[in-house]
Each structure stands twice: as C-alpha cells, then as structure tokens.
C-alpha cells in the first residue's frame, strides 16, 4: 500500500516537474529564436547603423535602420504614462489599505482587478474618440495622433494595475508599526507618511517597474492613437512609433515578407524582450528587498 | 450508417465553404467589397474573404500562393514577377478601374489652394526630414506653424506612385510622416488636424469630401484638381494610376474562382462610381474581359499557363 503511494507520489512529482520545465523551456526557446533570427540582420545592416543612425525607415530609399526613434518613442510613452499613473495609483493604494473600511476595500479591490482586465483595444478606441478631441483645444500644436493621448490612456490602464500591486505592499506592512505611531500621538496621515510608506517603498518601486515593463510592451493603444511616425523626439505632442507597435504594424503590413524586414522585426523584438526582462528583474530585486524587511 | 452519412455531408459542406482569399490595395478594397456583396447575393455558397494590406502585401501573398486574387494600385515590379516565378505562379493582370492621388488639407486650412510639383518634392524628399517641418519652410508667405504630414504607408501602391512623381524614385520619401495602409487613419488625421497635409487615393477623398479640402497640383501648366474630366484628358495624368486585379492563372481551373474573377470584371464598371473610383474606357474593359476569357480557356484546356501581361 505504502509502496504504491510512494510510486504515485513520484509520478506526480515528475509530471509537475515536467510542466515546470515546459515553461522554462518555452522562455529559453524564445530567447534562442530571438537571438538567432536577429543576429542574422548583421549580414545586411551593421550594428553601427542600427545603434548610431537617428533615422528609421526600413522600406524607404535609402533604407534607414536606426532604432533610436523607436526607443525614444517607447520611453516617452511609457514614462509619461507612468508619471500620470503613479500619483493616482499611490493615492488609491494608500486609501485602500489605510483609510478604507474592509467591506468597501473588498469591493474596490475587485473593481480594480476588473479594470485591469479591460482589453487594451477598448482603451485605444476611447483614446481616439474621446481623449484626442479633448486634448486638441487645450494643447497647442497637437494632432489627432500623439504620444500624450496614448500616454494618458496608458495611464488609465496602469492605474488599477499599479494601485493593486502597491496596495498589496502597503497592506503587508505590520500593524504594530502603525500602532506604535498612534501610541506616540501621531496623526493617521503622518503614520502613513513617516512609518508605513517608507517601509513599503521597495514594494511600491517593484510595482512601478512592473508597470513600466507592461507599458513598454503595450501595443494596441499606441497602434491606434500614437501615429506610428518614427521620428526621434521627446515632445509629448508629437506622433511617435514604439518598438512593440512597429512589430505589430510590420507584421500586419507584411514586412515579414522581405528578408531584412523580418530580421529587423526579430531584432526589435529582442530589444523589447531585453528591456522588459531587465525591468522585470529590477522589479524582482526590489520585491525581494521589500520581503526581507518584512518580519 | 447515419454517422457515415453525416461525415459525408460535413465534408461536402467543407468543400463548398473553402473561402476564396482576396488581399491587396486599400484603394481597390471598397470595390472588392461592393462586388463581393453582389456575388454573395448571386452565389451564397461561395465564401470570399477580402482584406486590405496594401498592394505590395497583396502581390507578395499572391506570389507565395496564399491568396487567389491580389488587388493592386500599380503594375507588378520585375522583382515581384521573379518571386511569382520562383513559386511557379503565373499572375494574370486585369485592369479594372483608375484612380488619382489626391493632396488634401484640413477644411479650415484656406491659405493653400495649389502646390507645384517641385514643392511636393521639396516637402517629401528624404533630405527634407527635419528641415521642412513648418508651412513657412515651403512658401515664405505661409504661416510659421508646424507642417504635419500624413500619407499612404510604404506598403501601398499609392506610396510608390506618389514617391515616383514627387521624388523620381519609388521609395525615396522622407520617413517622418504619419503613414498608414489604412485610409481611414489618414482621413481621421487630416480631418482633425489644422496643420495637416496628406496624400491618399482620390476615391478616399471623395468618400469623405465634406471633412477635407482638396489641393490642386501644378504639373507645370497651371494648377489642376483631380476630376473625372482631368483624369480622362490626362491633365492630372502624372498622379493617376490604373488599378488592377492579379489572379493566379492556375487557380482559374477552380470553377468558383473563375466565376468570382469573371463576375468581378463584369460587375466592376457598374460599381466603380459608387466607391469613388473612375471608369476605364470601354475598350479597356473589353480587353480585360477577353484577356481573362483567353486565360481561363487555355487553363481549362490544360495549357501550361505562362506569365501573362495585359496588352
């Protein structure tokens, strides 16, 4: 009886291990594929051209392969989105974990999760139909398609995501810390500011990096409302193109058909993968630091 | 027994349901849609799936054997013919309409009424990137406001033709403009942006004429607006192009495909006006019909199809 149970346990353990290996294997295969395919681009385009040219137009004559316009566009949209989302998300997170009665907290948390799950294409459409026309009379020299319109809607998407993660971090701060603060006669706000937030800061930073990683990979919103113009600029009013949106546009419009085009897509995808991977790793580091401070 | 019968029915259903794929020029897409709708009324069993990825994309997919019919707003290049040959596909060229390329601005941009061809070159050549960025840079008397460019994306035939006229080479345009293969993106952009200057199909303009303003082009003999008349008498000829279907000749063996192509060619003249395109001369339609007839006959008789160009 016990021998049979043992073998069954072993089989289950093996099967679970295999499943875990599958996810690792997939990631590994993606990395190999990305590196292999994008390395082939150096036969056509030099690394110097890719990294030093400030023009991007692979289908133009003469073709230009500088990735800086895409990098700048990605950074612009993502940081702008984060800059708008972060204060709002923080306020929501503090309210949820420090001020909100538990019953309302449960409802609000569920609502945040629903909001975080709205498909990006819905946000993109809202941006095009409502945000751009709203911005135009208020911001000089802004068109229908702009980095700013994309960033605002991206922020709407990031707020529930970051708020939920930051709330988890703030909520996890031990109660004793707050009680000690109140015992010293501190007000609720100063307990939050002086005791709770400093303790949760690494968790909040981790949430931010996860948010930026997500913002960088965001494709649909940018595709719909940011204009797809690969110009090297940091002007939020200008139309921009991002790494992710280029991959989407190129695959839709069949750049993949040309050899250099598909290699370029893989190269851009590798950059995007490296960037989001780095951001996720940084986020994990901060999270670890956060957990270490927890008793 | 019953099960076997069910499977047989399912298989038969699958066979008639195998869709016929059409892809290519967004300029021709509305015509393809109109014709497909009519065809659906005539033969509901034939399923047609049409999309608009741009002429280059459509031709590319035709040459890889992925679609039966490609829509194109330009003639195939020699490179593309080579690709087709490499996949043993013999494309048949069937001209079915004409269209011009329109230059348009926001309806409230009234200071510009015409542009000379050399101004188009000034604005759109690669070296203008970063240096011609304000209306003021084009003509000194125009306001010192940003010039936001919109235009057909690099995969469209419209792009290639415009680049050829504006710069003398088919791909030598600047890259810092809002480019899309989706015409509605461009119309929305130009109609909502006072700084805009855009180029796209005249048919696209005609379908949204109320929210845009058409700009005349001076080819050297005074400003000319695209119109049925100037397209016909050739005064707007430089920015006018023939639109065609390309069909994989071998696939005309399939009766459904042969029927779709034949009806497409027959229905096109009656549908072009409704979608803003312009009719070819009757003699050209006759030539298209006879080219298709000959190709279908020779394929049906088992003749090896060769690379057939229109006369």
mmCIF file of C-alpha atoms in Angstrom, chain A residues 55-56 59-62 125 128-129 136 141-145 227-231 239 249-250 252-255 257, chain B residues 57 64 126 129 134 146 148 150 154-155 159 169 171-179 181 185 188-189 192-193 195:
data_model
loop_
_atom_site.group_PDB
_atom_site.id
_atom_site.type_symbol
_atom_site.label_atom_id
_atom_site.label_comp_id
_atom_site.label_asym_id
_atom_site.label_seq_id
_atom_site.Cartn_x
_atom_site.Cartn_y
_atom_site.Cartn_z
ATOM 1 C CA UNK A 55 16.524 57.679 -38.930
ATOM 2 C CA UNK A 56 14.168 54.737 -39.105
ATOM 3 C CA UNK A 59 11.085 50.424 -46.514
ATOM 4 C CA UNK A 60 12.379 53.779 -47.732
ATOM 5 C CA UNK A 61 15.047 54.564 -50.286
ATOM 6 C CA UNK A 62 17.716 54.840 -48.984
ATOM 7 C CA UNK A 125 -10.587 53.328 -29.089
ATOM 8 C CA UNK A 128 -9.057 58.068 -30.339
ATOM 9 C CA UNK A 129 -12.701 59.034 -29.909
ATOM 10 C CA UNK A 136 -6.803 69.399 -29.164
ATOM 11 C CA UNK A 141 0.182 72.068 -31.826
ATOM 12 C CA UNK A 142 -1.267 68.664 -31.062
ATOM 13 C CA UNK A 143 -2.903 66.497 -33.703
ATOM 14 C CA UNK A 144 -5.259 63.553 -33.667
ATOM 15 C CA UNK A 145 -2.347 61.196 -33.097
ATOM 16 C CA UNK A 227 0.512 57.950 -35.070
ATOM 17 C CA UNK A 228 3.222 55.379 -35.920
ATOM 18 C CA UNK A 229 5.610 58.095 -37.044
ATOM 19 C CA UNK A 230 9.191 57.017 -36.353
ATOM 20 C CA UNK A 231 10.660 60.417 -35.520
ATOM 21 C CA UNK A 239 3.229 61.401 -33.030
ATOM 22 C CA UNK A 249 2.485 47.265 -37.864
ATOM 23 C CA UNK A 250 5.185 45.407 -39.747
ATOM 24 C CA UNK A 252 0.157 43.412 -40.310
ATOM 25 C CA UNK A 253 1.527 45.062 -43.406
ATOM 26 C CA UNK A 254 3.677 42.104 -44.341
ATOM 27 C CA UNK A 255 7.206 43.462 -43.839
ATOM 28 C CA UNK A 257 7.684 39.093 -46.486
ATOM 29 C CA UNK B 57 1.487 42.841 -49.406
ATOM 30 C CA UNK B 64 3.549 32.865 -52.292
ATOM 31 C CA UNK B 126 14.288 62.328 -47.808
ATOM 32 C CA UNK B 129 13.396 65.208 -42.976
ATOM 33 C CA UNK B 134 6.752 74.187 -40.982
ATOM 34 C CA UNK B 146 4.035 73.053 -37.896
ATOM 35 C CA UNK B 148 2.213 67.632 -40.060
ATOM 36 C CA UNK B 150 0.115 62.227 -43.500
ATOM 37 C CA UNK B 154 5.228 52.223 -47.574
ATOM 38 C CA UNK B 155 3.395 49.002 -48.462
ATOM 39 C CA UNK B 159 3.006 55.373 -51.728
ATOM 40 C CA UNK B 169 12.186 57.200 -57.301
ATOM 41 C CA UNK B 171 10.682 54.678 -52.352
ATOM 42 C CA UNK B 172 12.664 57.868 -51.807
ATOM 43 C CA UNK B 173 10.176 59.601 -49.494
ATOM 44 C CA UNK B 174 11.006 61.033 -46.087
ATOM 45 C CA UNK B 175 10.173 58.804 -43.125
ATOM 46 C CA UNK B 176 8.889 61.287 -40.545
ATOM 47 C CA UNK B 177 5.238 61.355 -41.519
ATOM 48 C CA UNK B 178 2.167 59.569 -40.234
ATOM 49 C CA UNK B 179 1.906 56.721 -42.682
ATOM 50 C CA UNK B 181 -2.051 51.438 -45.172
ATOM 51 C CA UNK B 185 -6.456 56.512 -40.255
ATOM 52 C CA UNK B 188 -9.290 60.945 -39.498
ATOM 53 C CA UNK B 189 -5.869 62.530 -39.038
ATOM 54 C CA UNK B 192 -8.846 66.569 -37.334
ATOM 55 C CA UNK B 193 -5.549 68.434 -37.670
ATOM 56 C CA UNK B 195 -1.554 71.630 -39.580
#
